[in-house]
């Protein structure tokens, strides 16, 4: 069903994933729970409600995005971070102790991975589509905390010894735009790109790949990252910021976490305010040399090229973001190559 699922209307995709979530609930002894849709993009995410209990969240994972080993590694990594005092989302094991469940239905016989997470208080500070609209003092407070949390994640990743079999995504040149390794899909397969747009993006890719290669992957600049500091994943309750959605966590340059955080602010007055605050917060916890920060435009470019690949490979879900992804990619490419 993988080839046809992405072409289904979004409402039908959600309906099928709700069936999967319902089939998975007994693994946690929650047969009577009520499901409410929270998000349908890379994964399908439901709020799980049981009378008299705190809500929790079920993620129904995109088919074949993560291997079972990668999903297990993500949840093990999050537990390690929590043990070190870094606030993360907390998984709820199945009744048999498993970290996630595999569930299938007659309509989706190939099944999906499902996991259950404890509810995180607060509200998302914005969205990729709508942007971030916070008063400047609040924006500064939020992104200082985001910077501090990013630094704590990178500090822990530099000293932590992963267990045997640990496997996560690798967001490097190959993972962003490799011929065979592009995690989100190959940007050049997007049929709507004109010849001029494609040539421009290829030039930007080559410049970006060279800059990242020359920068290198020593532990002071490369390691485990959150990988997706979009506003949807930054929950703020008026006091503290909490990170959710570790689905894209993996290995990359530390500044990549800045790139994902700044992407929604591109072209906005909020960009400089958010970046200055995030850098300030980060440097409270970890060194960030200026020449590391100089990689930010290249990692924003890499992230954007991966978005173009994403909209190509995600069918109906991707088409909604296609015009934005292409416009931003071409504008950034002009800056990179000139």
Coordinates of C-alpha atoms in Angstrom, one line a residue:
X1 CA 0.0 0.0 0.0
X2 CA 3.0 2.3 0.4
X3 CA 3.0 3.4 -3.2
X4 CA -0.7 4.4 -3.2
X5 CA -1.2 5.6 0.4
X6 CA 0.4 9.0 -0.3
X7 CA -1.9 9.6 -3.3
X8 CA -5.1 9.1 -1.2
X9 CA -7.0 12.2 -0.1
X10 CA -5.7 13.4 3.2
X11 CA -9.0 12.7 5.0
X12 CA -8.8 9.1 3.8
X13 CA -5.2 8.8 5.0
X14 CA -6.2 10.0 8.5
X15 CA -9.1 7.6 8.6
X16 CA -6.9 4.7 7.8
X17 CA -4.3 5.8 10.4
X18 CA -7.0 6.2 13.0
X19 CA -7.9 2.5 12.3
X20 CA -4.3 1.6 13.0
X21 CA -4.2 3.6 16.2
X22 CA -7.4 1.9 17.4
X23 CA -6.0 -1.5 16.6
X24 CA -2.8 -0.6 18.6
X25 CA -4.6 0.6 21.8
X26 CA -5.1 -2.8 23.3
X27 CA -1.3 -3.2 23.5
X28 CA -1.5 -0.6 26.3
X29 CA -4.8 -1.9 27.8
X30 CA -6.6 1.2 26.5
X31 CA -9.4 -0.4 24.4
X32 CA -12.0 2.2 25.5
X33 CA -9.8 5.3 24.8
X34 CA -11.1 8.1 22.5
X35 CA -8.8 9.4 19.8
X36 CA -8.6 13.0 18.6
X37 CA -6.4 14.0 15.6
X38 CA -3.5 16.4 16.5
X39 CA -1.4 16.3 13.3
X40 CA -1.0 14.5 10.0
X41 CA 2.2 15.1 8.2
X42 CA 5.2 12.8 8.5
X43 CA 3.5 10.8 11.2
X44 CA -0.2 10.8 12.2
X45 CA -0.5 11.9 15.8
X46 CA -3.6 11.4 18.0
X47 CA -4.5 12.7 21.4
X48 CA -5.6 9.6 23.5
X49 CA -8.3 10.3 26.0
X50 CA -9.4 7.9 28.8
X51 CA -12.0 9.1 31.3
X52 CA -10.5 10.2 34.6
X53 CA -6.8 10.0 33.4
X54 CA -4.3 12.4 32.0
X55 CA -4.3 12.4 28.1
X56 CA -1.4 11.0 26.2
X57 CA -0.3 11.0 22.6
X58 CA -0.1 8.2 20.1
X59 CA 2.2 8.4 17.1
X60 CA 1.4 6.3 14.1
X61 CA 4.6 6.3 12.1
X62 CA 5.0 6.7 8.4
X63 CA 5.7 3.4 6.8
X64 CA 9.4 2.6 6.3
X65 CA 10.6 6.0 7.5
X66 CA 12.3 4.4 10.6
X67 CA 13.4 0.9 11.0
X68 CA 12.4 -0.9 14.2
X69 CA 16.0 -0.4 15.4
X70 CA 15.9 3.3 14.7
X71 CA 12.6 3.8 16.5
X72 CA 13.9 1.8 19.5
X73 CA 17.1 3.9 19.4
X74 CA 15.1 7.1 19.5
X75 CA 13.2 6.0 22.6
X76 CA 16.4 4.8 24.3
X77 CA 18.1 8.1 23.5
X78 CA 15.2 10.1 25.0
X79 CA 15.4 8.0 28.2
X80 CA 19.1 8.7 28.4
X81 CA 18.5 12.4 28.0
X82 CA 15.8 12.4 30.7
X83 CA 18.1 10.5 33.1
X84 CA 20.7 13.3 32.5
X85 CA 18.2 16.0 33.4
X86 CA 17.2 17.0 29.8
X87 CA 13.4 17.3 29.5
X88 CA 12.1 15.2 26.6
X89 CA 8.9 13.5 25.7
X90 CA 8.5 10.3 27.7
X91 CA 7.4 7.0 26.2
X92 CA 4.9 4.7 27.8
X93 CA 5.8 1.0 27.4
X94 CA 3.2 -1.5 26.2
X95 CA 1.8 -3.9 28.8
X96 CA 4.4 -6.4 27.8
X97 CA 7.2 -3.9 28.2
X98 CA 7.8 -3.2 24.5
X99 CA 8.7 0.4 23.6
X100 CA 6.3 0.4 20.6
X101 CA 3.7 -1.8 18.9
X102 CA 3.2 -3.0 15.4
X103 CA -0.4 -2.7 14.4
X104 CA -2.3 -3.6 11.2
X105 CA -5.8 -3.6 9.9
X106 CA -7.6 -5.3 6.9
X107 CA -7.3 -2.0 5.0
X108 CA -3.7 -1.5 6.0
X109 CA -2.3 -5.0 6.1
X110 CA 1.3 -3.9 5.9
X111 CA 0.8 -2.2 9.3
X112 CA 2.5 0.7 11.0
X113 CA 4.7 1.3 14.1
X114 CA 2.8 3.0 17.0
X115 CA 4.1 4.4 20.2
X116 CA 2.5 6.1 23.1
X117 CA 3.9 9.3 24.8
X118 CA 3.0 11.2 27.9
X119 CA 1.2 14.5 27.4
X120 CA 3.4 17.6 27.3
X121 CA 1.8 20.8 28.8
X122 CA 1.7 24.1 26.9
X123 CA 1.0 25.1 23.4
X124 CA 3.0 25.2 20.2
X125 CA 4.4 28.6 19.6
X126 CA 3.4 28.6 15.9
X127 CA 3.5 26.4 12.8
X128 CA 5.6 26.1 9.6
X129 CA 2.7 27.3 7.5
X130 CA 1.5 30.1 9.7
X131 CA 4.8 31.2 11.2
X132 CA 5.6 32.4 14.7
X133 CA 3.8 35.5 16.0
X134 CA 5.0 36.3 19.5
X135 CA 5.7 39.6 21.2
X136 CA 9.4 40.3 21.1
X137 CA 10.1 39.7 24.9
X138 CA 8.3 36.3 24.7
X139 CA 10.1 35.4 21.5
X140 CA 13.4 36.2 23.2
X141 CA 12.5 34.1 26.3
X142 CA 11.4 31.2 24.2
X143 CA 14.5 31.0 22.0
X144 CA 16.9 31.5 24.8
X145 CA 15.5 28.4 26.3
X146 CA 15.6 26.6 23.0
X147 CA 19.3 27.5 22.7
X148 CA 20.0 26.2 26.2
X149 CA 18.2 23.0 25.6
X150 CA 20.0 22.5 22.3
X151 CA 23.3 22.9 24.0
X152 CA 22.4 20.4 26.7
X153 CA 21.4 17.9 24.1
X154 CA 24.7 18.4 22.3
X155 CA 26.7 18.2 25.5
X156 CA 25.1 14.9 26.5
X157 CA 25.5 13.5 23.0
X158 CA 29.2 14.3 23.0
X159 CA 29.9 12.2 26.1
X160 CA 27.2 9.5 26.0
X161 CA 28.1 6.0 24.8
X162 CA 25.2 4.5 22.7
X163 CA 24.3 0.9 23.3
X164 CA 25.1 -1.8 20.8
X165 CA 22.8 -1.7 17.8
X166 CA 22.0 2.0 18.2
X167 CA 20.9 3.5 14.9
X168 CA 19.5 6.8 13.9
X169 CA 19.1 9.0 10.9
X170 CA 22.2 10.7 9.6
X171 CA 21.6 14.3 8.4
X172 CA 24.8 14.9 6.4
X173 CA 25.4 15.6 2.7
X174 CA 24.1 12.2 1.7
X175 CA 21.1 12.4 4.1
X176 CA 20.1 15.8 2.8
X177 CA 20.6 15.4 -0.9
X178 CA 22.5 12.2 -1.8
X179 CA 21.9 10.3 -4.9
X180 CA 20.8 7.2 -3.0
X181 CA 20.6 8.4 0.6
X182 CA 18.3 11.5 0.6
X183 CA 16.2 10.8 3.7
X184 CA 13.2 13.0 2.5
X185 CA 13.5 12.2 -1.2
X186 CA 15.6 13.7 -4.0
X187 CA 14.7 17.3 -4.7
X188 CA 15.6 17.0 -8.4
X189 CA 12.7 14.4 -8.9
X190 CA 10.1 17.2 -8.3
X191 CA 8.5 17.4 -11.7
X192 CA 7.3 21.0 -11.3
X193 CA 10.9 22.4 -11.2
X194 CA 11.9 24.3 -14.3
X195 CA 15.3 23.7 -16.0
X196 CA 16.6 27.0 -14.6
X197 CA 15.3 26.3 -11.1
X198 CA 16.9 22.8 -11.2
X199 CA 20.2 24.2 -12.4
X200 CA 20.2 26.8 -9.6
X201 CA 19.4 24.3 -6.9
X202 CA 22.2 22.0 -8.2
X203 CA 24.7 24.8 -8.0
X204 CA 23.6 25.6 -4.4
X205 CA 23.8 21.9 -3.5
X206 CA 27.4 21.8 -4.7
X207 CA 28.4 24.9 -2.9
X208 CA 26.7 23.6 0.3
X209 CA 28.3 20.2 0.1
X210 CA 31.8 21.6 -0.3
X211 CA 31.3 24.0 2.7
X212 CA 30.1 21.2 4.9
X213 CA 32.8 18.8 3.8
X214 CA 35.5 21.4 4.5
X215 CA 33.9 22.1 7.9
X216 CA 34.3 18.5 9.0
X217 CA 32.6 16.3 11.6
X218 CA 34.8 16.5 14.7
X219 CA 32.9 16.0 18.0
X220 CA 32.9 19.6 18.9
X221 CA 30.6 20.4 15.9
X222 CA 28.9 17.1 14.9
X223 CA 26.9 14.6 16.9
X224 CA 23.4 13.8 18.1
X225 CA 20.8 16.5 17.5
X226 CA 17.1 17.0 17.9
X227 CA 16.8 17.7 14.2
X228 CA 13.4 19.5 14.0
X229 CA 13.1 22.6 16.1
X230 CA 10.0 23.8 14.1
X231 CA 7.5 25.9 16.0
X232 CA 5.0 23.0 16.1
X233 CA 7.6 21.2 18.3
X234 CA 8.3 24.0 20.7
X235 CA 5.6 23.9 23.5
X236 CA 5.5 26.9 25.8
X237 CA 3.3 27.2 28.9
X238 CA 4.2 30.8 29.8
X239 CA 7.2 29.6 31.8
X240 CA 9.1 26.8 30.2
X241 CA 9.7 25.5 26.7
X242 CA 9.5 21.8 26.2
X243 CA 10.6 19.9 23.0
X244 CA 8.3 17.3 21.4
X245 CA 8.6 15.3 18.1
X246 CA 12.0 13.6 18.2
X247 CA 11.1 11.7 15.0
X248 CA 13.9 13.4 13.1
X249 CA 16.5 13.0 15.8
X250 CA 19.9 11.7 14.6
X251 CA 23.4 12.6 13.8
X252 CA 24.3 16.0 12.2
X253 CA 26.2 19.2 12.7
X254 CA 25.1 20.9 15.9
X255 CA 24.3 24.1 14.0
X256 CA 21.7 22.1 12.1
X257 CA 19.4 22.5 15.2
X258 CA 19.8 26.3 14.6
X259 CA 18.9 25.8 11.0
X260 CA 15.6 24.0 11.8
X261 CA 14.8 26.6 14.4
X262 CA 15.4 29.6 12.1
X263 CA 13.7 28.2 9.0
X264 CA 10.2 29.5 9.9
X265 CA 11.7 32.9 10.5
X266 CA 13.3 33.3 7.1
X267 CA 12.5 36.7 5.6
X268 CA 10.8 37.9 8.8
X269 CA 11.7 40.6 11.3
X270 CA 11.7 37.9 13.9
X271 CA 14.8 36.1 12.4
X272 CA 17.5 38.2 14.0
X273 CA 15.7 38.5 17.3
X274 CA 15.2 34.7 17.5
X275 CA 18.7 33.9 16.4
X276 CA 20.4 36.3 18.8
X277 CA 18.4 34.9 21.7
X278 CA 19.1 31.2 20.7
X279 CA 22.8 31.8 20.4
X280 CA 22.8 33.6 23.8
X281 CA 21.0 30.7 25.4
X282 CA 23.2 28.1 23.8
X283 CA 26.4 29.9 24.9
X284 CA 25.2 29.7 28.5
X285 CA 25.7 26.0 28.3
X286 CA 28.2 25.2 25.5
X287 CA 30.8 26.9 23.4
X288 CA 29.7 28.1 20.0
X289 CA 32.6 29.6 18.0
X290 CA 31.6 32.2 15.4
X291 CA 33.1 30.0 12.6
X292 CA 30.7 27.2 13.6
X293 CA 27.8 29.7 13.3
X294 CA 29.0 30.6 9.8
X295 CA 27.7 27.2 8.7
X296 CA 24.1 28.3 9.4
X297 CA 23.3 29.5 5.8
X298 CA 24.6 26.3 4.3
X299 CA 22.6 24.1 6.7
X300 CA 19.5 26.2 6.1
X301 CA 20.1 25.5 2.4
X302 CA 20.5 21.8 3.0
X303 CA 17.4 21.7 5.1
X304 CA 15.4 23.5 2.3
X305 CA 16.6 21.1 -0.4
X306 CA 15.4 18.2 1.8
X307 CA 12.0 20.0 2.0
X308 CA 11.8 20.1 -1.7
X309 CA 12.5 16.3 -1.7
X310 CA 9.9 15.9 1.0
X311 CA 7.1 17.5 -1.0
X312 CA 7.9 15.4 -4.0
X313 CA 7.8 12.1 -2.0
X314 CA 4.8 12.7 0.3
X315 CA 2.0 12.9 -2.2
X316 CA -1.1 14.8 -1.1
X317 CA 0.5 15.9 2.2
X318 CA 3.5 17.4 0.3
X319 CA 1.5 19.2 -2.3
X320 CA 0.2 21.7 0.2
X321 CA 3.8 22.9 1.0
X322 CA 5.2 22.6 -2.5
X323 CA 4.9 26.3 -3.6
X324 CA 6.5 27.5 -0.4
X325 CA 9.3 25.0 -0.4
X326 CA 10.3 25.7 -4.0
X327 CA 10.1 29.5 -3.6
X328 CA 12.2 29.4 -0.4
X329 CA 14.7 27.0 -1.9
X330 CA 15.3 29.1 -5.0
X331 CA 15.6 32.4 -3.0
X332 CA 18.2 30.8 -0.7
X333 CA 20.0 29.3 -3.6
X334 CA 20.5 32.7 -5.2
X335 CA 22.1 33.9 -2.0
X336 CA 24.3 30.9 -1.7
X337 CA 25.7 30.9 -5.2
X338 CA 26.2 34.6 -5.5

